[in-house]
N, CA, C and O atoms as a Tinker XYZ file with bonds, in Angstrom:
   288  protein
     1  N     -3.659000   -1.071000   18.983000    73     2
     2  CA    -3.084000   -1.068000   17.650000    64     1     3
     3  C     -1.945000   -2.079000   17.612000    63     2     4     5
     4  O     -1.140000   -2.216000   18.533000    81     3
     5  N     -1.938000   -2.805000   16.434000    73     3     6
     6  CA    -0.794000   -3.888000   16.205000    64     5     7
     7  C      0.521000   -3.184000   15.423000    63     6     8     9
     8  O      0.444000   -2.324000   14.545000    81     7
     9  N      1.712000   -3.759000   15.959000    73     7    10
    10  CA     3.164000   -3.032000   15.443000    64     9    11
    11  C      3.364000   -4.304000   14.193000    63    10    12    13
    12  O      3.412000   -5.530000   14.295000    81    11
    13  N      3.449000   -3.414000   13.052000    73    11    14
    14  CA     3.569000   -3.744000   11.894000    64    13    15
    15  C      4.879000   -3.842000   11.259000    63    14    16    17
    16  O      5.350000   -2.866000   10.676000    81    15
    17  N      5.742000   -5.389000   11.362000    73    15    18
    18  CA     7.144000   -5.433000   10.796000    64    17    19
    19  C      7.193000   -6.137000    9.650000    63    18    20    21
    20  O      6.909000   -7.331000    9.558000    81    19
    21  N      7.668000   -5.184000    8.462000    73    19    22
    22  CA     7.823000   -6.170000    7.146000    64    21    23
    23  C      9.513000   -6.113000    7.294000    63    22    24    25
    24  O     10.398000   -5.447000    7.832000    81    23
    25  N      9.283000   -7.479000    6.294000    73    23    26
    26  CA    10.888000   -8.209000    5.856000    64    25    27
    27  C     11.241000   -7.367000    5.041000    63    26    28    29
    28  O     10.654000   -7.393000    3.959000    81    27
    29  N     12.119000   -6.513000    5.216000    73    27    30
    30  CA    12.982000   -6.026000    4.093000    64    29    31
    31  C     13.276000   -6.474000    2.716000    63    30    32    33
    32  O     13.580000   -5.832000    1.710000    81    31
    33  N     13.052000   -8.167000    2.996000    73    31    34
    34  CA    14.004000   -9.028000    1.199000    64    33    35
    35  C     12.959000   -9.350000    0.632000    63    34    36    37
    36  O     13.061000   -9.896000   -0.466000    81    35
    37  N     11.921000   -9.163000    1.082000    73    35    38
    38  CA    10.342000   -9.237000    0.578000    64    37    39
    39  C      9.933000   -7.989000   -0.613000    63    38    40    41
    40  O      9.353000   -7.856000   -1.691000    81    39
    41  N     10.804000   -7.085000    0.593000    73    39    42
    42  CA     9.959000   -5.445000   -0.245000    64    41    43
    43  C     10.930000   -5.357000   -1.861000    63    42    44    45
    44  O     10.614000   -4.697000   -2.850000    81    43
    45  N     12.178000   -6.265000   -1.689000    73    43    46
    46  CA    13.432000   -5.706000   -2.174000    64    45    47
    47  C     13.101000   -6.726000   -3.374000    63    46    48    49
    48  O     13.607000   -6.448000   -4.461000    81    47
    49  N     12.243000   -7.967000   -3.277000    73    47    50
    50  CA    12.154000   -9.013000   -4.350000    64    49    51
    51  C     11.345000   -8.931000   -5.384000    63    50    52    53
    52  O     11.551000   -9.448000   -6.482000    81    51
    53  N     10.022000   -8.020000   -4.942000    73    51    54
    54  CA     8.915000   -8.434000   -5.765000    64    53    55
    55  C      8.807000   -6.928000   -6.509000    63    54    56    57
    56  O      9.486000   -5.960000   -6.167000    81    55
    57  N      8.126000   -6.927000   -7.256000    73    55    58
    58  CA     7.827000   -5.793000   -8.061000    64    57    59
    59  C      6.404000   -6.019000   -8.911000    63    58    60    61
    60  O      5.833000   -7.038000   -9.299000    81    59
    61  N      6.092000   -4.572000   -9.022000    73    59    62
    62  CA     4.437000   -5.140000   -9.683000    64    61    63
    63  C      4.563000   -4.409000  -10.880000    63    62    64    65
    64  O      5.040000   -3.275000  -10.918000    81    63
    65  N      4.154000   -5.020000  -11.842000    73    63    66
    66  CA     4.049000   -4.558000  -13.026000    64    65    67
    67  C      2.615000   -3.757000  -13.750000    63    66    68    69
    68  O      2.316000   -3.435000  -14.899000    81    67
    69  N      2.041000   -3.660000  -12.594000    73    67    70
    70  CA     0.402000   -3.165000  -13.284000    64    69    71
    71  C      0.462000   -1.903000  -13.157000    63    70    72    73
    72  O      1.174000   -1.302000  -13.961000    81    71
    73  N     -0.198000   -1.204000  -12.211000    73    71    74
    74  CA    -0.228000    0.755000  -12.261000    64    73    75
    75  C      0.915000    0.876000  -11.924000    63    74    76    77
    76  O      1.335000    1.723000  -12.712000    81    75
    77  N      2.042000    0.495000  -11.021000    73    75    78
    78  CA     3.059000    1.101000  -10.629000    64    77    79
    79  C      4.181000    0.791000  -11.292000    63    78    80    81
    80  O      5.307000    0.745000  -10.798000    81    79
    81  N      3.959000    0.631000  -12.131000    73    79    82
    82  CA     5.013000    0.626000  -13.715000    64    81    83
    83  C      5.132000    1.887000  -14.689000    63    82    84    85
    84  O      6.084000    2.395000  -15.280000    81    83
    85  N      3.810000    2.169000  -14.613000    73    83    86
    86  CA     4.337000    3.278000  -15.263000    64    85    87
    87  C      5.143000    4.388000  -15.329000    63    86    88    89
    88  O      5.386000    5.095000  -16.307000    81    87
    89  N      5.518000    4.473000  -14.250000    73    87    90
    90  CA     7.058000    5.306000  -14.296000    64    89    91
    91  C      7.611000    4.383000  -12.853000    63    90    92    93
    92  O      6.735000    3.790000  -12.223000    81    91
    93  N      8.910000    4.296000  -12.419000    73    91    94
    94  CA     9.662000    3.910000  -11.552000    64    93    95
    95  C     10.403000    5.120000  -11.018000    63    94    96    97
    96  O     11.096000    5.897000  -11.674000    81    95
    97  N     10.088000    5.158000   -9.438000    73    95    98
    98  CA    10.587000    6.176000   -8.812000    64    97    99
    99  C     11.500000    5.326000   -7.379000    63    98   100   101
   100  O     10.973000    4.552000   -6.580000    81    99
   101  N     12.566000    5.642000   -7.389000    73    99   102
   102  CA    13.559000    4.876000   -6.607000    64   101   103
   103  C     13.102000    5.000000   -5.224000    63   102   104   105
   104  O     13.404000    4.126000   -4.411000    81   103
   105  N     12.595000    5.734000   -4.982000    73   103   106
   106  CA    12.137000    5.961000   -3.374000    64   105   107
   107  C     10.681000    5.159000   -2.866000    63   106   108   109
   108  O     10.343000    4.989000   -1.694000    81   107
   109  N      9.921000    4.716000   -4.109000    73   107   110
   110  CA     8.708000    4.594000   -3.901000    64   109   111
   111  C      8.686000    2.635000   -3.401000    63   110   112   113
   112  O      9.595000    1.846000   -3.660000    81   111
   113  N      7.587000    2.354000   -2.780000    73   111   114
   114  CA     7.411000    1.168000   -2.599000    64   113   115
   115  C      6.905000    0.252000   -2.823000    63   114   116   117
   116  O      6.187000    0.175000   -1.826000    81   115
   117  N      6.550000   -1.099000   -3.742000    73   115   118
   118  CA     5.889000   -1.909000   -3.803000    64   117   119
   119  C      4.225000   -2.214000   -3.155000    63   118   120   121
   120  O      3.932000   -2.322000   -1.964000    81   119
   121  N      3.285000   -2.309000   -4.353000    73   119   122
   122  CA     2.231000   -2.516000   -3.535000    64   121   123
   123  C      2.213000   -3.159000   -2.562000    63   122   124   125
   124  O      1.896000   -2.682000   -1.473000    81   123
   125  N      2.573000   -4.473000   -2.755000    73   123   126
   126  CA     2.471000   -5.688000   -1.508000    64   125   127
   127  C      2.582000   -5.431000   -0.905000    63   126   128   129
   128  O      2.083000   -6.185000   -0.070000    81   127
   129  N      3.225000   -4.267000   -0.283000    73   127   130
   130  CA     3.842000   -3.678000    1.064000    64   129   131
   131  C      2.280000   -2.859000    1.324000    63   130   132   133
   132  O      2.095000   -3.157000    2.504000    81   131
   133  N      1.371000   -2.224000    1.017000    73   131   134
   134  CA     0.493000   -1.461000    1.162000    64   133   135
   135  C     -0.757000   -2.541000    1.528000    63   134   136   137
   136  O     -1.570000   -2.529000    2.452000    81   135
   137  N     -0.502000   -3.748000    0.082000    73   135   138
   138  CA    -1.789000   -4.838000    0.945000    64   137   139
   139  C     -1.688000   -5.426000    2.139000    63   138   140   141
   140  O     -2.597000   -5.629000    2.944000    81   139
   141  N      0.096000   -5.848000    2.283000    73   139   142
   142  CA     0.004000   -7.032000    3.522000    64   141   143
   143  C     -0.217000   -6.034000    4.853000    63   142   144   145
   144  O     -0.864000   -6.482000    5.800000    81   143
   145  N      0.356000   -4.609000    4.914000    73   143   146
   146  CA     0.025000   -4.049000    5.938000    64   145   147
   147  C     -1.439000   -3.542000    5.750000    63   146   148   149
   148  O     -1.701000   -2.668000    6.576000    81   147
   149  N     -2.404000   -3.814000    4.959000    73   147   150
   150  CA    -3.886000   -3.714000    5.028000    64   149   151
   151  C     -4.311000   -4.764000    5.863000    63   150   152   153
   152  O     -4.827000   -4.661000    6.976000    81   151
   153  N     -3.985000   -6.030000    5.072000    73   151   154
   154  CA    -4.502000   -6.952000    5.782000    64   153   155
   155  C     -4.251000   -7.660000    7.525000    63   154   156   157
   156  O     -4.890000   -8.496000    8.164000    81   155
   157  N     -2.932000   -6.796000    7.858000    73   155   158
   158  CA    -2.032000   -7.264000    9.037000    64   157   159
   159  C     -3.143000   -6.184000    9.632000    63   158   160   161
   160  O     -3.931000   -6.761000   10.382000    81   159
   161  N     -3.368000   -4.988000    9.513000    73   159   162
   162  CA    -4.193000   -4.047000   10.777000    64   161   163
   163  C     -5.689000   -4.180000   10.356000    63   162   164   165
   164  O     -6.405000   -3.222000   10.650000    81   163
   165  N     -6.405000   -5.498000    9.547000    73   163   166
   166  CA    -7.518000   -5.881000    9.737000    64   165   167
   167  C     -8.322000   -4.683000    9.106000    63   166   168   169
   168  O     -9.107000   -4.100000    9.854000    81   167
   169  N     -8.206000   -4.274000    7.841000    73   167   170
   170  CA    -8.560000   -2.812000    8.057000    64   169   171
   171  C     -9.670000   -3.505000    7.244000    63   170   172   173
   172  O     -9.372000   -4.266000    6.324000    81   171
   173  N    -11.610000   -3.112000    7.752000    73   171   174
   174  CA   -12.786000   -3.851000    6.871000    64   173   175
   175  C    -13.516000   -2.586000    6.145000    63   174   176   177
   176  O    -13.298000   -1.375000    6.158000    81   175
   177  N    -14.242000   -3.212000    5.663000    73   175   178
   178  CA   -15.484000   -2.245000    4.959000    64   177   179
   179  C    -15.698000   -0.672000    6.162000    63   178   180   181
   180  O    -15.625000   -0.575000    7.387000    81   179
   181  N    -16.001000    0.430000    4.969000    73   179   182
   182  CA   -16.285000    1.527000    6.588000    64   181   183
   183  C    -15.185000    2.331000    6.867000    63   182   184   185
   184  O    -15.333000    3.544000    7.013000    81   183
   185  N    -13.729000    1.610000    6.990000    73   183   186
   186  CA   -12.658000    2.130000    8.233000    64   185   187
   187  C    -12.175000    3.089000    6.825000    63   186   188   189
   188  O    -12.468000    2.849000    5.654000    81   187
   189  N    -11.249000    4.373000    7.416000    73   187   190
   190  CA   -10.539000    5.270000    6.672000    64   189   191
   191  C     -9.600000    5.030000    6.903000    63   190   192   193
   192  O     -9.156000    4.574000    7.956000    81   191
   193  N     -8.655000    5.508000    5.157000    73   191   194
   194  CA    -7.373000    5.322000    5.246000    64   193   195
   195  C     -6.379000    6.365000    5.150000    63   194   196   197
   196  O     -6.059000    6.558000    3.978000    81   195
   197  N     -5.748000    7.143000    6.025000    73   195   198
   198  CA    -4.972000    8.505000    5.791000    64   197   199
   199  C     -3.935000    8.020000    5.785000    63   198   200   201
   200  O     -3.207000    7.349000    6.517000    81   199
   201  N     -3.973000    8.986000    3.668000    73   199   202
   202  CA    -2.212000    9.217000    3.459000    64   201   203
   203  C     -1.916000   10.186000    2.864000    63   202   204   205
   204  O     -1.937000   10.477000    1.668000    81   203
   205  N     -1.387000   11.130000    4.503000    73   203   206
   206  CA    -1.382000   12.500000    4.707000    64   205   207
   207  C      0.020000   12.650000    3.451000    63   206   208   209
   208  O      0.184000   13.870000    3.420000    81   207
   209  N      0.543000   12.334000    2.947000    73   207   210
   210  CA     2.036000   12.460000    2.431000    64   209   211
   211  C      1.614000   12.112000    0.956000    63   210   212   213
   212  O      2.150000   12.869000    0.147000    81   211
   213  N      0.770000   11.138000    0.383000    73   211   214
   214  CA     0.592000   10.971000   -1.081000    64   213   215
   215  C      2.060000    9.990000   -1.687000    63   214   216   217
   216  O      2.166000    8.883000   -2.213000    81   215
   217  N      2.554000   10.532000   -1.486000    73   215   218
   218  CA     3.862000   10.476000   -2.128000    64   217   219
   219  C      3.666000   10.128000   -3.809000    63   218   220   221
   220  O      3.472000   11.099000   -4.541000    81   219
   221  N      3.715000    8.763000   -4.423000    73   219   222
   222  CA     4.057000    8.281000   -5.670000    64   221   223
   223  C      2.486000    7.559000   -5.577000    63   222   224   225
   224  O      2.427000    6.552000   -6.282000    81   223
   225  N      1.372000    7.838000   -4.940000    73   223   226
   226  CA     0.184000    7.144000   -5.028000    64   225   227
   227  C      0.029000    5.623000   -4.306000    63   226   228   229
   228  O     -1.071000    5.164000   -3.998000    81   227
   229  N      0.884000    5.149000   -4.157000    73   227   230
   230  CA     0.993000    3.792000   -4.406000    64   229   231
   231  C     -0.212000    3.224000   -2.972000    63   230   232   233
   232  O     -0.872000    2.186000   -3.027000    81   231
   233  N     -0.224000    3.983000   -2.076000    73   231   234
   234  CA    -1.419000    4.044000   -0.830000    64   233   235
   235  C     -2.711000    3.713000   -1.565000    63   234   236   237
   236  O     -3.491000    2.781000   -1.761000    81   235
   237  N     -2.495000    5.036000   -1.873000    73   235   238
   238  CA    -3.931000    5.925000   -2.618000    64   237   239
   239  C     -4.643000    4.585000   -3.418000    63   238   240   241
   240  O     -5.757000    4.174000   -3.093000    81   239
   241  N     -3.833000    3.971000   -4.506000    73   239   242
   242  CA    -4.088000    3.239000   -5.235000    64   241   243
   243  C     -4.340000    1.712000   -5.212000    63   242   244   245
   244  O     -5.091000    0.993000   -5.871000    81   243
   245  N     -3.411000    1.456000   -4.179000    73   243   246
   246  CA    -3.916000   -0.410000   -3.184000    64   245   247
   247  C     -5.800000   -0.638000   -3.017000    63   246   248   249
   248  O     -6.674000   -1.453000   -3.313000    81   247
   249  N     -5.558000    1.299000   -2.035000    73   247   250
   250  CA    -6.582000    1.462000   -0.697000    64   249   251
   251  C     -8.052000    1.354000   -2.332000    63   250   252   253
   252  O     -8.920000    0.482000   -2.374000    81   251
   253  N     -7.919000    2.218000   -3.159000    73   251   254
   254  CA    -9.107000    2.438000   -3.960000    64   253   255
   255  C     -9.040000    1.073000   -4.949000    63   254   256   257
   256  O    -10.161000    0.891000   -5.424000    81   255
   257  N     -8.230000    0.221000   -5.334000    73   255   258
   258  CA    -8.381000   -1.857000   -5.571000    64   257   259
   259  C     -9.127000   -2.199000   -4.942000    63   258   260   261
   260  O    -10.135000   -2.682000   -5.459000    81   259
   261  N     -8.988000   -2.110000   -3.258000    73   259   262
   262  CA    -9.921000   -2.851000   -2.502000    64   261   263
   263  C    -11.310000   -2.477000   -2.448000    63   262   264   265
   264  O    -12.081000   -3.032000   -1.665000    81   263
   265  N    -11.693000   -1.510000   -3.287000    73   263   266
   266  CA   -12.858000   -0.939000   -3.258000    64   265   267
   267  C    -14.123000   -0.751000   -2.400000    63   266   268   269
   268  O    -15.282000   -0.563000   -2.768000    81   267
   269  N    -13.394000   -0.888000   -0.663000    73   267   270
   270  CA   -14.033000   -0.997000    0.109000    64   269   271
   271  C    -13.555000   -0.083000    1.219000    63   270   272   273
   272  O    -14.021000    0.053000    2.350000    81   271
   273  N    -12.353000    0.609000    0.550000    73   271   274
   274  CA   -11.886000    1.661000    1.709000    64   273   275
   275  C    -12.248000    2.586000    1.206000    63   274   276   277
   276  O    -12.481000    2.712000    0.004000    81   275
   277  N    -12.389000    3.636000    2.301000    73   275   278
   278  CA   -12.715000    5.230000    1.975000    64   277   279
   279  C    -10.928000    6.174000    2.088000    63   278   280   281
   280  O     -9.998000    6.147000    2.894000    81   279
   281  N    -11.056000    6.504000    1.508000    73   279   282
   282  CA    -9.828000    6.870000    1.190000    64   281   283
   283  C     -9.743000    8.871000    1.839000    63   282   284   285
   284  O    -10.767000    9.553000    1.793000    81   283
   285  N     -8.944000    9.223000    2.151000    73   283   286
   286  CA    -8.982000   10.837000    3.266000    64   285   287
   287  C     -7.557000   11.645000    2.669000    63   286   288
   288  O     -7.224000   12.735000    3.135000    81   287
């Protein structure tokens, strides 16, 4: 397994305005943060994605875009 480090001024810059607009929750995180660590652990067609915690969706909702993850 690969150790996954995002830039902090990355997470802190961007903001998405599409599903995760509709309400703003201070704790919650930016998609980009959910794709680039998709794409950093290579995750392909097939593989599952557990997100035992849910939190504000924002997992849930990257993982079911790519329409190629199975989601748990």
């Amino acid at each position: 397994m690969k150790d996954v480090f995002l830039n902090t001024n990355t997470v802190q810059q961007l903001r998405d305005s599409r599903v995760h607009s509709w309400y703003r929750f201070v704790l919650s995180y930016p998609d980009h943060v959910v794709t680039r660590m998709l794409d950093t652990m290579c995750i392909q067609a097939g593989n599952i994605v557990l997100d035992p915690f849910v939190g504000t969706g924002t997992t849930l909702i990257e993982c079911k875009s790519a329409a190629f993850i199975r989601l748990v």
